[in-house]
Every structure is written in C-alpha cells, then in structure tokens.
Coordinates of C-alpha atoms in Angstrom, one line a residue:
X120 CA -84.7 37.2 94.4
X121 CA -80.9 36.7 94.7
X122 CA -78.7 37.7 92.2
X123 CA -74.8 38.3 90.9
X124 CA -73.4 41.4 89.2
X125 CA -70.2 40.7 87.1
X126 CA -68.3 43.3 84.9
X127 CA -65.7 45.3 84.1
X128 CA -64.9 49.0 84.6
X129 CA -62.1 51.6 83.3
X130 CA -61.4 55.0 84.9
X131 CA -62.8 57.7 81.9
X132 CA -62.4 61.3 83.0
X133 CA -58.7 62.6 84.3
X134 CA -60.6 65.6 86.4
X135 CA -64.0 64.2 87.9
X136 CA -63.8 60.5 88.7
X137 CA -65.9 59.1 86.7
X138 CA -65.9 55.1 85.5
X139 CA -67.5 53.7 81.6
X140 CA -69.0 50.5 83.2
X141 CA -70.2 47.5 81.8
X142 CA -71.9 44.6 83.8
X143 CA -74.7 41.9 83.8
X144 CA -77.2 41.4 86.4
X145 CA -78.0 37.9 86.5
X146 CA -80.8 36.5 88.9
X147 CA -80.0 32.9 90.5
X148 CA -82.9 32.0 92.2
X149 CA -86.8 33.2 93.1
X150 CA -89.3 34.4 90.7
X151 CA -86.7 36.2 87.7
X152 CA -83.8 33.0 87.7
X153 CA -82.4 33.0 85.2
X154 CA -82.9 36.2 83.7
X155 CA -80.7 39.5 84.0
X156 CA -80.1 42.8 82.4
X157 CA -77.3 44.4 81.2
X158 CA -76.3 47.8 81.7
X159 CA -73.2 49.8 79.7
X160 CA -72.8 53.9 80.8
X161 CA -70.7 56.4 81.6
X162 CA -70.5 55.7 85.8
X163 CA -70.2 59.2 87.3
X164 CA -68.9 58.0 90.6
X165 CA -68.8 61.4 92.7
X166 CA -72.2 61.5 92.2
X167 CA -74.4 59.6 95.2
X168 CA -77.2 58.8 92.8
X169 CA -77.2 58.3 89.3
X170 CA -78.6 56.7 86.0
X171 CA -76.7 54.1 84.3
X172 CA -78.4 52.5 80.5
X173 CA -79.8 49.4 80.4
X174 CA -78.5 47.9 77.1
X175 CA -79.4 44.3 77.5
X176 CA -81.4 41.9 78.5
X177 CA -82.7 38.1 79.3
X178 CA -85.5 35.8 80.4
X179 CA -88.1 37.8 81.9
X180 CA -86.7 41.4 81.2
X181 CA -86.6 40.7 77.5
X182 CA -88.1 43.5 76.2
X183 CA -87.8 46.1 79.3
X184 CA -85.8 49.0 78.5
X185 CA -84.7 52.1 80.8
X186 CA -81.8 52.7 83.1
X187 CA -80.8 51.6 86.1
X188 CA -80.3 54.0 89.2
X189 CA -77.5 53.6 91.1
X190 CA -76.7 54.9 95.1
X191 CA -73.9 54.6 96.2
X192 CA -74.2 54.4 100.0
X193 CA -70.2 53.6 101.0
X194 CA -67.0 54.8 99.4
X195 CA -63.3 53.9 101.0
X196 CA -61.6 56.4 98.3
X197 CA -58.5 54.6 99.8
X198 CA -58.7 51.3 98.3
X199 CA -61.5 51.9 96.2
X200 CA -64.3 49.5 98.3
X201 CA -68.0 50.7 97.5
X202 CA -71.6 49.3 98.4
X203 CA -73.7 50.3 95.5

C-alpha cells in the first residue's frame, strides 16, 4: 500500500526537543485506499522510538484505536531533515 503523511508540527518543550504533532495518514492505492488514520501527540523527538496517539480515523481503520510507533532512523539536526 502507498500512502501520504500531511501535517503540521510546533516546537513544545524549551529544554528537550520535543514537537506536539498532528498529521493524517492517508492510503492512495492497494488494499486500505482510501482510508487513513490520524494521529495528534506530544512528538518526543530525541527519543529514537516512541508512541504517538491515534486520534482518528477513516475507511477501513474506522474503529481501530492505539498509537502509532514512530523510529526515527535519520536526523540532520542542522536543517532539521528526518526519515521517520
């Protein structure tokens, strides 16, 4: 399945970075298109693994609920690029 992630972030801690995030993950082709889930959480970003909340969700997902874990696996702390 393919997919798109679209959202914004804000910066939310002034000692640890740390991001309150908000985006949808929408599927746009194979077996879940047109369905997605939407997560909203506090986005501990030094952290290489963490849970974010699922809030939301579409088309196949509609009543899953849980969290989504997130690893990040690349970080340029210079200009802020990340794979996730």
């Amino acid at each position: 399945s393919l997919g798109m992630l679209k959202g914004p972030y804000v910066s939310s801690s002034q000692h640890i970075p740390s991001l309150v995030a908000y985006f949808d993950f929408g599927f746009t082709a194979g077996e879940f298109n047109g369905s997605s889930i939407s997560v909203f959480s506090r986005n501990p970003i030094s952290n290489t693994e963490r849970e974010l909340a699922v809030v939301g969700r579409r088309g196949e997902f509609r009543l899953a609920t849980g969290f989504a874990q997130l690893k990040t696996c690349f970080l340029n702390a210079t200009n802020g690029d990340a794979i996730v």
